Coordinates of C-alpha atoms in Angstrom, one line a residue:
X1 CA 0.0 0.0 0.0
X2 CA 1.2 3.5 -0.8
X3 CA 0.2 6.7 0.9
X4 CA 1.1 10.2 -0.3
X5 CA 0.9 13.2 1.9
X6 CA 1.3 16.6 0.1
X7 CA 2.0 20.1 1.3
X8 CA 2.4 23.2 -0.8
X9 CA 5.0 25.6 0.7
X10 CA 7.0 28.4 -0.8
X11 CA 6.0 27.6 -4.4
X12 CA 7.0 23.9 -4.0
X13 CA 4.9 20.8 -3.8
X14 CA 6.2 18.4 -1.2
X15 CA 5.1 14.8 -1.8
X16 CA 5.8 12.5 1.1
X17 CA 5.6 8.9 0.1
X18 CA 5.1 6.1 2.6
X19 CA 4.6 2.4 2.2
X20 CA 5.5 0.5 -1.0
X21 CA 5.7 2.0 -4.5
X22 CA 5.4 -1.2 -6.6
X23 CA 3.3 -2.6 -9.4
X24 CA 0.2 -2.8 -7.2
X25 CA 0.3 0.9 -6.2
X26 CA 1.6 2.4 -9.5
X27 CA -1.9 3.4 -10.7
X28 CA -2.5 5.5 -7.5
X29 CA 0.9 7.2 -7.9
X30 CA 0.2 7.9 -11.6
X31 CA -3.2 9.4 -10.8
X32 CA -1.6 11.7 -8.3
X33 CA 1.0 12.8 -10.9
X34 CA -1.8 13.6 -13.4
X35 CA -3.6 15.7 -10.7
X36 CA -0.4 17.6 -9.9
X37 CA 0.1 18.3 -13.6
X38 CA -3.5 19.5 -14.0
X39 CA -3.0 21.7 -10.9
X40 CA 0.1 23.3 -12.6
X41 CA 2.8 22.3 -10.2
X42 CA 6.2 22.7 -11.7
X43 CA 8.5 22.3 -8.7
X44 CA 8.1 19.0 -6.7
X45 CA 10.2 17.4 -3.9
X46 CA 9.6 13.7 -3.3
X47 CA 10.3 12.8 0.3
X48 CA 11.0 9.1 0.5
X49 CA 11.8 8.9 4.2
X50 CA 8.9 6.6 5.0
X51 CA 9.0 4.6 1.7
X52 CA 9.7 1.0 2.5
X53 CA 10.0 -0.5 -0.9
X54 CA 10.3 0.4 -4.6
X55 CA 10.4 -1.8 -7.7
X56 CA 11.3 -1.2 -11.3
X57 CA 7.8 0.0 -12.2
X58 CA 7.9 2.5 -9.3
X59 CA 11.3 3.8 -10.5
X60 CA 9.9 4.1 -14.0
X61 CA 7.0 6.1 -12.7
X62 CA 9.4 8.4 -10.9
X63 CA 11.1 9.0 -14.2
X64 CA 7.7 9.8 -15.9
X65 CA 7.1 12.4 -13.1
X66 CA 10.5 13.8 -13.7
X67 CA 9.8 14.1 -17.5
X68 CA 6.4 15.8 -16.8
X69 CA 8.0 18.4 -14.5
X70 CA 11.1 18.9 -16.8
X71 CA 8.8 19.4 -19.8
X72 CA 7.1 22.3 -17.9
X73 CA 10.6 23.8 -17.1
X74 CA 10.2 22.7 -13.5
X75 CA 12.5 21.1 -11.1
X76 CA 12.2 17.9 -9.0
X77 CA 14.3 16.6 -6.1
X78 CA 14.3 13.5 -4.0
X79 CA 15.1 13.7 -0.3
X80 CA 15.0 11.5 2.8
X81 CA 16.0 8.2 1.3
X82 CA 16.8 5.2 3.5
X83 CA 19.7 2.9 2.5
X84 CA 17.5 0.3 0.8
X85 CA 15.7 2.8 -1.4
X86 CA 18.9 4.7 -2.1
X87 CA 20.6 1.5 -3.4
X88 CA 17.6 0.7 -5.7
X89 CA 17.6 4.2 -7.2
X90 CA 21.3 4.3 -7.6
X91 CA 21.3 1.0 -9.5
X92 CA 18.6 2.4 -11.8
X93 CA 20.6 5.5 -12.7
X94 CA 17.5 7.7 -12.0
X95 CA 19.6 9.9 -9.7
X96 CA 21.4 11.1 -12.8
X97 CA 18.2 13.0 -13.6
X98 CA 16.4 13.6 -10.3
X99 CA 18.8 15.1 -7.8
X100 CA 19.0 13.9 -4.2
X101 CA 19.1 16.4 -1.4
X102 CA 19.3 15.7 2.3
X103 CA 16.0 17.1 3.5
X104 CA 13.1 19.4 2.7
X105 CA 14.6 22.6 4.2
X106 CA 17.7 22.2 1.9
X107 CA 15.3 21.4 -1.0
X108 CA 13.7 24.8 -0.5
X109 CA 17.1 26.5 -0.7
X110 CA 18.1 24.6 -3.8
X111 CA 14.8 25.3 -5.5
X112 CA 15.0 29.0 -4.8
X113 CA 18.6 29.0 -6.1
X114 CA 17.5 27.3 -9.3
X115 CA 14.6 29.8 -10.0

């Protein structure tokens, strides 16, 4: 099961994921991404602190979110990864596209610096 808590602060959408981002929860995550696109969000921080598991489909969906944001000239960051999630994302090479930052406060500083 995947849960997503969102907060909009200082022009940035913070999406805090908890649970498992895998094939069974992909449709829920994709639905959220479409909602964010329709709402016009261009800067998103994915906080993965409470994410327990991610599979290849979950990683691919993260890349789709990155492309959506990038196509709108926005920025996306990932923060709060535990060791297991970090290893999975590093092996997939997605961190070559979506930058990792230590926490949400630093994400705000980086986003402001990029804009």
